[in-house]
Coordinates of C-alpha atoms and ligand atoms in Angstrom, one line a residue:
X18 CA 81.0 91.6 84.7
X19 CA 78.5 92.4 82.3
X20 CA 78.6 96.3 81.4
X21 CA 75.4 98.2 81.4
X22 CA 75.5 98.1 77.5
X23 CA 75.7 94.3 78.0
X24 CA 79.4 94.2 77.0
X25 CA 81.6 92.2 79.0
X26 CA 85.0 93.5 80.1
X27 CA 88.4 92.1 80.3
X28 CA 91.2 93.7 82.3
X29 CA 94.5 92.2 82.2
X30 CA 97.4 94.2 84.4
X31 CA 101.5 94.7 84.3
X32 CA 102.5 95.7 87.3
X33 CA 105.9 97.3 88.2
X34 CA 107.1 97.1 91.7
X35 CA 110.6 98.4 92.0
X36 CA 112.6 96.4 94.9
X37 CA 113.1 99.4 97.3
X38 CA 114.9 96.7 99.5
X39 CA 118.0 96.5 97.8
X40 CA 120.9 99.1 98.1
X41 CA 121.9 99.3 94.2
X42 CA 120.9 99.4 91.1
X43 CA 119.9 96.5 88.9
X44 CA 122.9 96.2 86.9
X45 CA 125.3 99.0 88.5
X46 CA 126.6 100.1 92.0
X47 CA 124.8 103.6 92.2
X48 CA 122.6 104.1 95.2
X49 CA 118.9 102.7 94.8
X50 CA 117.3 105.2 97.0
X51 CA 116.9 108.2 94.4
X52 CA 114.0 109.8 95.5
X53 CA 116.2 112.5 98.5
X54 CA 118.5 113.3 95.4
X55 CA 118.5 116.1 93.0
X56 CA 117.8 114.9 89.3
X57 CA 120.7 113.3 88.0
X58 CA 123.2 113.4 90.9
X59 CA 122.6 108.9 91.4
X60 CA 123.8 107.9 88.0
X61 CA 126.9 106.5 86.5
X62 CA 128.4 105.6 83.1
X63 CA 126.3 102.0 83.1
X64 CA 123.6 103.6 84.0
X65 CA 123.6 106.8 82.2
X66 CA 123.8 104.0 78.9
X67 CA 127.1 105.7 77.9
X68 CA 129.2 103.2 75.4
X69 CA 131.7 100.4 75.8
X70 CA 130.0 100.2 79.6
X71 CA 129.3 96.9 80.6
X72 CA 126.3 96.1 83.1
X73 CA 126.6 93.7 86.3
X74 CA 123.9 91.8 87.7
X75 CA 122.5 92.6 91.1
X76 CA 122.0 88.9 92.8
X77 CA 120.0 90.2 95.3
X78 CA 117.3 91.4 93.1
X79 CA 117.6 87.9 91.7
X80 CA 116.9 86.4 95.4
X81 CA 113.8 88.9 95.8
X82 CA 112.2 88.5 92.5
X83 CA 112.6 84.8 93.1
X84 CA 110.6 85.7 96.5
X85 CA 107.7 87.1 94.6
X86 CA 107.6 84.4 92.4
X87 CA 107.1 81.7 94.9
X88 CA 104.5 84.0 96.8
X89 CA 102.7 84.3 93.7
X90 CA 102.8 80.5 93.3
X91 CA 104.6 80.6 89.8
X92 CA 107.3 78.3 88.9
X93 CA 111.0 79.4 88.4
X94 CA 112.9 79.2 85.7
X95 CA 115.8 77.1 86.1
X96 CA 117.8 79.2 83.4
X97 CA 116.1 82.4 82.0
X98 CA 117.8 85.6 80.3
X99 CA 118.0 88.9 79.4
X100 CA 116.7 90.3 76.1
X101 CA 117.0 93.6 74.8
X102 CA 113.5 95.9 74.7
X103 CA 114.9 98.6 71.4
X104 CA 112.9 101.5 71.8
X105 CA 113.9 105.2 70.9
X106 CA 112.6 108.0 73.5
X107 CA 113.9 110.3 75.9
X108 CA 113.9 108.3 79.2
X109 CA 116.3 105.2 78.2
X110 CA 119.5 107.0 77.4
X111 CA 121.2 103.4 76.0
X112 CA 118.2 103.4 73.4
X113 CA 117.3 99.8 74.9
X114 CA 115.9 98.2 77.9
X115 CA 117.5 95.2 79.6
X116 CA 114.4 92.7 80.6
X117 CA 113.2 89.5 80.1
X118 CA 110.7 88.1 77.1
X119 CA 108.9 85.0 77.1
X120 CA 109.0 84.4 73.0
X121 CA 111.4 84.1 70.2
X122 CA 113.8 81.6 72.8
X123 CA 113.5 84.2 75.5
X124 CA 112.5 83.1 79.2
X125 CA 111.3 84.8 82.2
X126 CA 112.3 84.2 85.7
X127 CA 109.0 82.5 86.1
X128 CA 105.7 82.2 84.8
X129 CA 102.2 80.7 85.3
X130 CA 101.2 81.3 89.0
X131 CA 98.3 82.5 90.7
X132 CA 96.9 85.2 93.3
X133 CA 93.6 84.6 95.0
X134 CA 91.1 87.6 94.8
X135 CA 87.8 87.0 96.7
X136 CA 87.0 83.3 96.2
X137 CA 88.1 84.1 92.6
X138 CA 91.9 83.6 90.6
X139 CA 93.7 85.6 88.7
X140 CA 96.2 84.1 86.7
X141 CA 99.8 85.4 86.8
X142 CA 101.5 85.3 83.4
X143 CA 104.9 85.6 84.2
X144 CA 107.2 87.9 86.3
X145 CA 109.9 89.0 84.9
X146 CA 113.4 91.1 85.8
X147 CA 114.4 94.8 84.3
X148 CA 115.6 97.6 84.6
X149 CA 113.8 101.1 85.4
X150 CA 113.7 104.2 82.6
X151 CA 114.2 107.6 83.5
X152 CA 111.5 109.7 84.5
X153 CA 110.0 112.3 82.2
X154 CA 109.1 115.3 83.6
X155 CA 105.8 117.5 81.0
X156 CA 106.0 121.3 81.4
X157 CA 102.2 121.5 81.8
X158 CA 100.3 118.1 80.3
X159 CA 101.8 115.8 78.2
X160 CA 100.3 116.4 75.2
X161 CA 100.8 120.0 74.9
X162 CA 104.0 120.2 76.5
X163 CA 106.5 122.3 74.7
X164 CA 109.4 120.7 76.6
X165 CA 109.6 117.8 78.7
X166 CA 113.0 117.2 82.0
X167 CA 114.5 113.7 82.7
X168 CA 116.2 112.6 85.6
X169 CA 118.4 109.2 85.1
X170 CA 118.5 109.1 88.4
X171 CA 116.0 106.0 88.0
X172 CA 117.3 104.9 85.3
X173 CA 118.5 101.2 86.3
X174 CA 116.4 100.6 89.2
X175 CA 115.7 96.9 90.1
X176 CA 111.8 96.3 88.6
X177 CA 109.9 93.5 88.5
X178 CA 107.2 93.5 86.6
X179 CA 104.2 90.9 87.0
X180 CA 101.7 90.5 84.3
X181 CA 98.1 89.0 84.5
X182 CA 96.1 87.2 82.3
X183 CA 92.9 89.2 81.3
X184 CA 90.8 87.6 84.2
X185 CA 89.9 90.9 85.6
X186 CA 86.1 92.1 85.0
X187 CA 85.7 95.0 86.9
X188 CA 87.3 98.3 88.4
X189 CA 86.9 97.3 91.8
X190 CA 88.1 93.7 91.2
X191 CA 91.6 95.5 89.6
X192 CA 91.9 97.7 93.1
X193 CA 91.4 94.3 94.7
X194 CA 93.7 92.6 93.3
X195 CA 96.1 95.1 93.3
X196 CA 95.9 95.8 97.3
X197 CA 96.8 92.5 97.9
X198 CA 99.5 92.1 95.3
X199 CA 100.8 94.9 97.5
X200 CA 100.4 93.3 101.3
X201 CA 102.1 90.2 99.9
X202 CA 104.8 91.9 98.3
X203 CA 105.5 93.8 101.6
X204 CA 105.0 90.9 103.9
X205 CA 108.5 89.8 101.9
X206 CA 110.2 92.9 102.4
X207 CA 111.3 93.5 99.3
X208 CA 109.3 96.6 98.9
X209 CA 107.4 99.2 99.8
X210 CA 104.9 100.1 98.0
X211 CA 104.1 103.5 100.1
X212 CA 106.4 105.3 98.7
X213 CA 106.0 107.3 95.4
X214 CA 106.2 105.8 91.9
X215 CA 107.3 102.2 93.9
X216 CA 104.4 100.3 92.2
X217 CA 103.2 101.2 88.8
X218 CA 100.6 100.2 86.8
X219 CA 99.4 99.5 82.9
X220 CA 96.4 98.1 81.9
X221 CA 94.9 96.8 79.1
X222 CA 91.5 96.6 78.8
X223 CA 89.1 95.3 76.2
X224 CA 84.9 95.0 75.6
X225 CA 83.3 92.3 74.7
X226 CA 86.5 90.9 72.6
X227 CA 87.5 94.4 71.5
X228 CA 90.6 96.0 70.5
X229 CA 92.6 96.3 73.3
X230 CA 93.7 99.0 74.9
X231 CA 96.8 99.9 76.8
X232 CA 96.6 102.8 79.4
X233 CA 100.0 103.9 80.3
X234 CA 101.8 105.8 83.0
X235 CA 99.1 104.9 86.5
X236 CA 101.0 106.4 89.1
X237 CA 99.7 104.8 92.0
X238 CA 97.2 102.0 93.0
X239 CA 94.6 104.9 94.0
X240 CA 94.5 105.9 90.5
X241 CA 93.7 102.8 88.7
X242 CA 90.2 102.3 89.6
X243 CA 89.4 105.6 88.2
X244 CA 91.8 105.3 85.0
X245 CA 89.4 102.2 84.5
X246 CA 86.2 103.1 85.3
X247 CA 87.0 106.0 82.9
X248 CA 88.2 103.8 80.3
X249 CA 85.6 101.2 80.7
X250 CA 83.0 104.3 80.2
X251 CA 85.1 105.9 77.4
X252 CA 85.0 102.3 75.3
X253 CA 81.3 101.8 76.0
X254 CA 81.0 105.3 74.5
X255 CA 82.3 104.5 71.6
X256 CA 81.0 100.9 71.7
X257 CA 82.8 98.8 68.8
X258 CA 84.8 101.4 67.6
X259 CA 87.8 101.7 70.2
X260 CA 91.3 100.9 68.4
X261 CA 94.3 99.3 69.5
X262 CA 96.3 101.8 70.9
X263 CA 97.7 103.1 73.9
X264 CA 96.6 105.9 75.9
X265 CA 98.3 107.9 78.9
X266 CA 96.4 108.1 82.2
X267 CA 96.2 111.9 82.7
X268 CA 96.2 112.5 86.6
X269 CA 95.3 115.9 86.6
X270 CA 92.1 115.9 84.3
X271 CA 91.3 112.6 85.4
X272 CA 91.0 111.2 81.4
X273 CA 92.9 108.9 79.2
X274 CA 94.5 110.5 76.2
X275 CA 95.5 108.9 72.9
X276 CA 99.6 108.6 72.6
X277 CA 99.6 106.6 69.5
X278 CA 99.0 103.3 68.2
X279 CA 99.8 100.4 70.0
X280 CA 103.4 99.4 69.4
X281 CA 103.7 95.5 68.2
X282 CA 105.9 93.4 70.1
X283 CA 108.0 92.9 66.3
X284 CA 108.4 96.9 66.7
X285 CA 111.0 96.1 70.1
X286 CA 113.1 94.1 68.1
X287 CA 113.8 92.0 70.9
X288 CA 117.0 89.8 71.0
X289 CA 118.8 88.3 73.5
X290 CA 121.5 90.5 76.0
X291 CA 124.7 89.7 74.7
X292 CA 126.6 91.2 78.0
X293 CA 124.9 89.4 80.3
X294 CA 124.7 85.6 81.2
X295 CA 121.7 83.5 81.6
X296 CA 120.6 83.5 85.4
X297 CA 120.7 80.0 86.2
X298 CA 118.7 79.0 89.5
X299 CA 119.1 75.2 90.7
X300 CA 116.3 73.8 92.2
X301 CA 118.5 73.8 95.5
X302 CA 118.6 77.4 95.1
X303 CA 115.1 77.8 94.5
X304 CA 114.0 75.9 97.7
X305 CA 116.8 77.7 99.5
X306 CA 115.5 81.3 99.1
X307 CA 111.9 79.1 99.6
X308 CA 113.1 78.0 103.3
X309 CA 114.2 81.6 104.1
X310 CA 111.2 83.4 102.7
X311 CA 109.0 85.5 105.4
X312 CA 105.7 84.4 105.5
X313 CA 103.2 85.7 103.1
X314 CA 99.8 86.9 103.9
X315 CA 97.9 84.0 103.0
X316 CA 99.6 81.2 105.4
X317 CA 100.0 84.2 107.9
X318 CA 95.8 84.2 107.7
X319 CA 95.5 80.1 108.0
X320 CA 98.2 80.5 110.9
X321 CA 96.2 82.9 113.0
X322 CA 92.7 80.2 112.2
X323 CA 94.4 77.4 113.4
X324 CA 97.2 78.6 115.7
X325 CA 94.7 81.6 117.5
X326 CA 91.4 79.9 116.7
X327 CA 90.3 83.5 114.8
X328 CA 87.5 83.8 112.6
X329 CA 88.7 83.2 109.3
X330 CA 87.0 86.7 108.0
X331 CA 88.9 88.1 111.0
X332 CA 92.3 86.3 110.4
X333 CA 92.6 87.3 106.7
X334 CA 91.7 91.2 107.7
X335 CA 94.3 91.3 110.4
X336 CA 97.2 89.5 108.1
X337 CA 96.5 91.8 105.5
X338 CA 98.5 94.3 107.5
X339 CA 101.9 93.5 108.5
X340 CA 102.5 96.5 111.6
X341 CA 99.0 95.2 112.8
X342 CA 99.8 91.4 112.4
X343 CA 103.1 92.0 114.1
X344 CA 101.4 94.4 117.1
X345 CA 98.7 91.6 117.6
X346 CA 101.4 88.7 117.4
X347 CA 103.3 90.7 120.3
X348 CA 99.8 90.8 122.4
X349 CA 98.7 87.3 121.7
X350 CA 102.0 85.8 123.5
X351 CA 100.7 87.8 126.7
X352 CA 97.1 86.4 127.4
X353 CA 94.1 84.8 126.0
X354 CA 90.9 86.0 124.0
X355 CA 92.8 86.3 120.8
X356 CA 89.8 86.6 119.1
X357 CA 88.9 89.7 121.6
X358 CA 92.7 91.4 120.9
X359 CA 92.3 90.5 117.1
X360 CA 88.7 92.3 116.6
X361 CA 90.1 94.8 118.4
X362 CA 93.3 95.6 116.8
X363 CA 91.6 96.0 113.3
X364 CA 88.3 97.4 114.7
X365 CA 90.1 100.1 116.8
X366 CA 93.4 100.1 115.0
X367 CA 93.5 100.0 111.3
X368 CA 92.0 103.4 110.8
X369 CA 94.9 105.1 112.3
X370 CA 98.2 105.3 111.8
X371 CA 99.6 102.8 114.7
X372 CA 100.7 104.7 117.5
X373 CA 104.4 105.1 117.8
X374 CA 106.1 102.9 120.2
X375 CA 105.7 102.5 123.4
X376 CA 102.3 104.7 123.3
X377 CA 100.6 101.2 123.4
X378 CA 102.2 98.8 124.8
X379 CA 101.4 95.4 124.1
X380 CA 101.4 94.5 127.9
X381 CA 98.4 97.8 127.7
X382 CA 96.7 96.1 125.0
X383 CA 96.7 92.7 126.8
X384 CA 95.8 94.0 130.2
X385 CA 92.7 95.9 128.6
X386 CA 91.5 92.4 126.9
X387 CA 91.8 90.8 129.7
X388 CA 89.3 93.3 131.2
X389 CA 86.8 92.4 129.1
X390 CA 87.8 88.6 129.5
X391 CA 86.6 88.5 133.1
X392 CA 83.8 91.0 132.4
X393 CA 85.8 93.7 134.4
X394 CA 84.7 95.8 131.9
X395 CA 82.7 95.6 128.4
X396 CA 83.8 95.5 125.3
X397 CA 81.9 99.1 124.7
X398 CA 84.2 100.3 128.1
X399 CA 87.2 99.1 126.1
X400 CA 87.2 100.8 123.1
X401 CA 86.0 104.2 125.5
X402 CA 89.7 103.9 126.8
X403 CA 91.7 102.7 123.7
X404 CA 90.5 105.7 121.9
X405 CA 91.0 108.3 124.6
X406 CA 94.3 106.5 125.4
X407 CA 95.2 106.8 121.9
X408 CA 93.9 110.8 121.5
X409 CA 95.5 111.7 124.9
X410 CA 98.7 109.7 124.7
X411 CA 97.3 108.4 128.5
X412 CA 98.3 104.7 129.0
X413 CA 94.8 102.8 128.5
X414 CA 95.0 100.9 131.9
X415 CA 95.1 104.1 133.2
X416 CA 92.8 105.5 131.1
X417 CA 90.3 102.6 133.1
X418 CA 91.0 103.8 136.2
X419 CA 90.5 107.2 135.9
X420 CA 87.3 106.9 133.8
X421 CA 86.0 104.5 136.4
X422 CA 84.9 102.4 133.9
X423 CA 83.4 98.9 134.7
X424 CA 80.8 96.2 134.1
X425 CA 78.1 96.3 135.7
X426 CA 77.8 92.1 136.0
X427 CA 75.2 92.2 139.2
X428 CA 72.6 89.5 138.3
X429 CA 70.0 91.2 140.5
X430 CA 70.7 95.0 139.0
X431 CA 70.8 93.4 135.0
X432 CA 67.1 91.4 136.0
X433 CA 65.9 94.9 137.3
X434 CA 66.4 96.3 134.6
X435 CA 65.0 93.4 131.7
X436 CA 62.3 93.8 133.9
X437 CA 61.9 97.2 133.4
X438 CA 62.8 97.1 129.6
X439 CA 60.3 94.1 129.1
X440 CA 57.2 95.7 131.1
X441 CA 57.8 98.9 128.5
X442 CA 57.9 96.7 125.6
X443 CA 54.4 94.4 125.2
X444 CA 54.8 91.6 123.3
X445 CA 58.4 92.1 123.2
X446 CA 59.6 88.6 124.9
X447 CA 57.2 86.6 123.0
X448 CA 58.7 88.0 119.9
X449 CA 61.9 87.2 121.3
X450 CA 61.2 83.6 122.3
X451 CA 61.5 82.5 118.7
X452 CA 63.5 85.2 116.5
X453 CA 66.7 85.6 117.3
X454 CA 67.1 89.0 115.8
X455 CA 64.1 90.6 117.9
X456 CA 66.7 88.9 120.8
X457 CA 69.1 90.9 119.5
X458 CA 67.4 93.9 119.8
X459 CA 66.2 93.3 123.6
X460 CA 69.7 92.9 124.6
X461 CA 70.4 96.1 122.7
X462 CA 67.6 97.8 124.4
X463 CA 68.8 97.0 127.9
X464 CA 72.6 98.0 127.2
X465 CA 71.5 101.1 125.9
X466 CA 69.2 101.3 129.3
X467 CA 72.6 101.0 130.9
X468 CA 75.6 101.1 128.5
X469 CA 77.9 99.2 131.7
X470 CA 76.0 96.1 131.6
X471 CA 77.7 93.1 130.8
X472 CA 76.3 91.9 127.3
X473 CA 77.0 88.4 128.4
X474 CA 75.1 88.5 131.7
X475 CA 72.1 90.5 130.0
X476 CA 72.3 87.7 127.3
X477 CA 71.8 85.0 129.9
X478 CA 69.5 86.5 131.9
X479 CA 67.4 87.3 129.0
X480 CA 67.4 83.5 127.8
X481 CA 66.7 82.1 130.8
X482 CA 63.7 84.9 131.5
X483 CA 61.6 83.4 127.6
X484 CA 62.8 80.1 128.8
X485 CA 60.2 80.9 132.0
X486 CA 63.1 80.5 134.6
Ligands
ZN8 ZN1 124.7 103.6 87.8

C-alpha cells in the first residue's frame, strides 16, 4: 500500500503461539497450564534455569509444531537443532534461550511455506521450536517503573514461533493475516488462541526501504492493528528519519516507546545446544503426523464447495469457525438445503456465542430449514424464531408454532397483492421488464406489503406478470 506521503510500507510478523494442547513444558515435566497458578508455584530446577540441570525434549510439541508446519505448507526439516539465544534480563533465569536459528549451521524445524490472505500470499519464513521467558510484570509503565515482578511460572512453555517475510502492506492486511493464522492453528488443536498471552506478536515494520523497526511485547491479535497503524503514522511523521530499533507496544497509552537500539543477531551469540540432540524427523514420520492431521480450514472450505455444493464465499466464512463448522456438519447429515443451514448458521449464528448444548439442537436447526425448504415458512419467518428461540431458550420448532408463523404461498393472494403493488407504482413493471435491480425492488415492495409471502412464489409471479402471462 502506498501511504498517504507516498511511502510504501512493509510489515513482516513473528508470531508466538504457545501449544496450550500439551500437558508439560517444553523441555521439563511441570504443568503447562500456568495461568490458575500463583506466580511461581509451576516451576522446577530445569525450568527455573538452576545449574548442572539438564532439559528433556517434549515429543509432543515436536508432533504439533510439525502440524503447523504442514498447514502452513512449509517443508520439514529432516534434522534441525537447538541453538542457544544469550541474552541477559530478568525473565530468562538460565541467561539463555533454547530455540532454533536458521544461520551459522543452525536449522529450523521448517521453513519456506505459505498462508493465503485474500487472493494474496504471504510468505512464511520458517517456524521454529522454543521455549517461553518469564513474564515481567512493570509497577505502573515500563519505562518509568521503579521495580518490575516475574513469574517463571512460563518460563519453559512449548512456543512456536512463525516468522513472515515482509509481504504485509497494511494494518488491516496484518489483522488478516493474523485471524487466520489463528483459525488454522485451532482447527489442529494444538492451541487456543482465546486465551490470554497464547499468541503473541512482534513486528517489524519499515517505509519505503527504511530502517526497520521492531515493536515488541503485542499482547493480543486486537492490539496489533493499532500498534501498526500507530507506528505506520509515527514513521511517516518522522519520514526518513526513523532508526533501527525496537520499541515496546504500550497498551495502556496506546503508543510505541523507544527500548533501545535494535539488538544484532551477532549480539545473541548464538551457538548450537550442547544438551540437547538434533530432532531428527524421517520423511515416514513426517507423512505420519501428515495422515493424522485434522483438517485445516482451507480443505475444510473446498470440502463444503464440492461436498455441500456451498457458495465458495459462504464455505470459506463458515470453515473459518470450527464450533460453527462442526454445528453445521452435525445439521447437514439431517436434511438438505445446505446452502439454506450454512447462510443461516453464520448469518444468525456467528455473532453470538453458540448456544450451549442442547439449546439448539441440530435436529431444531434441520427441522427449521426444512421449513423454509418446502416454503412452510420464509426465510424472514425463520430467523423470527431462531432468534427468539435463542433469547428465550424456547426450542425453535416450537417457537414456529406458537408464533403461528407461515408462508403465505397462495398464488391467487400473492397476484392480489402485485396487483395492488403495481397499480400504486406507474411505470414500475416496465422498469422491471428489463433491470433486474428495479425487479428486485418490486419483490421487495410486495414482501414488505406482506412480510409472509413466499419470496419464491412472489418472484414467479412477478416474472411471469412482465412476461404478459
Ligand atoms: Zn519445570
Amino acid at each position: 500500500m502506498q501511504t498517504e506521503s507516498g511511502l510504501k510500507v512493509k510489515i513482516g510478523l513473528e508470531v508466538h503461539c504457545q501449544l496450550t494442547a500439551l500437558r508439560t513444558k517444553l523441555f521439563c515435566t511441570c504443568s503447562s497450564d500456568y495461568r490458575s497458578s500463583e506466580p511461581n508455584e509451576k516451576i522446577c530446577p530445569v525450568c527455573f534455569g538452576l545449574p548442572g540441570t539438564l532439559p528433556v525434549l517434549n515429543a509432543k510439541a515436536v508432533e504439533y509444531a510439525t502440524m503447523i508446519a504442514l498447514a502452513l505448507n512449509c517443508t520439514v526439516a529432516n534434522r534441525s537443532v537447538f541453538y542457544r539465544k544469550n541474552y541477559f534480563y530478568p525473565d530468562l533465569p538460565k541467561g539463555f534461550q533454547i530455540s532454533q536459528y536458521d544461520k551459522a549451521g543452525g536449522v529450523a524445524i521448517a521453513s519456506g511455506g505459505e498462508v493465503e490472505v485474500g487472493g494474496k500470499r504471504v510468505r512464511i519464513t520458517r517456524i521454529q521450536l522454543e521455549e517461553d521467558p518469564g513474564k515481567l510484570t512493570y509497577e505502573g509503565t515500563i519505562d518509568k517503573s521503579t521495580y518490575s515482578l516475574v513469574d517463571y511460572n512460563r518460563a519453559g512453555i512449548a512456543l512456536v514461533e512463525i516468522v513472515t517475510e515482509p509481504d504485509i502492506e497494511d494494518a488491516r492486511e496484518a489483522k488478516v493475516f493474523l485471524e487466520k493464522l489463528r483459525s488454522i492453528i485451532e482447527s489442529l488443536g494444538v492451541s487456543n488462541g482465546e486465551l490470554d498471552g497464547a499468541m503473541r506478536c512482534d513486528a517489524n515494520i519499515s517505509l519505503a526501504g527504511g530502517a526497520r523497526v521492531e515493536v515488541k511485547n503485542i499482547s493480543s491479535f486486537k492490539e496489533v492493528e493499532k500498534a501498526l497503524n500507530y507506528e505506520i503514522l509515527r514513521q511517516r511523521t518522522f519520514s526518513g528519519n526513523a532508526s533501527s530499533e525496537t520499541r515496546h507496544w504500550d497498551e495502556r497509552r496506546s503508543i510505541t516507546i523507544a527500548l533501545r537500539s535494535k539488538e544484532e543477531e551477532q549480539d545473541y551469540r548464538y551457538f548450537p545446544e550442547p544438551d540437547l540432540r538434533p530432532i531428527v524427523l524421517e520423511p515416514a514420520a513426517i507423512a505420519s503426523v501428515q495422515r493424522a492431521m485434522p483438517e485445516v480450514v482451507d480443505a475444510r472450505a473446498s470440502r463444503y464447495a464440492n461436498e455441500f455444493g456451498l457458495s465458495k464465499q459462504l464455505a470459506k466464512e463458515l470453515a473459518a469457525n470450527k464450533d460453527l463448522s462442526a454445528f453445521f456438519e452435525e445439521c447437514a447429515k439431517l436434511g438438505q438445503g445446505h446452502q439454506e443451514m450454512a447462510g443461516l448458521i453464520v448469518g444468525e449464528l456467528s455473532a453470538r456465542p453458540l448456544p450451549a448444548a442442547g439449546a439448539l439442537p441440530p435436529e431444531d436447526f434441520a427441522a427449521l430449514v426444512k421449513m423454509i425448504e418446502t416454503s412452510a415458512i420464509t426465510r424472514a419467518q425463520a430467523k423470527e424464531a431462531l432468534r427468539e428461540g435463542l433469547r428465550t431458550g424456547h426450542r425453535v420448532v416450537d417457537v414456529v408454532k406458537q408464533k403461528n408463523l407461515s408462508a403465505v404461498v397462495d398464488e391467487r393472494a400473492i397476484a392480489a397483492l402485485i396487483d395492488r403493488v403495481v397499480a400504486a407504482r406507474p411505470g414500475a413493471l416496465e422498469e422491471a421488464r428489463g433491470d433486474k435491480k428495479s425487479f428486485s425492488y418490486l419483490v421487495g415492495q410486495v414482501l414488505k406489503e406482506e412480510p409472509k409471502a413466499q419470496p419464491g412464489v412472489v418472484a414467479k409471479l412477478l416474472a411471469q406478470r412482465l412476461h404478459g402471462k
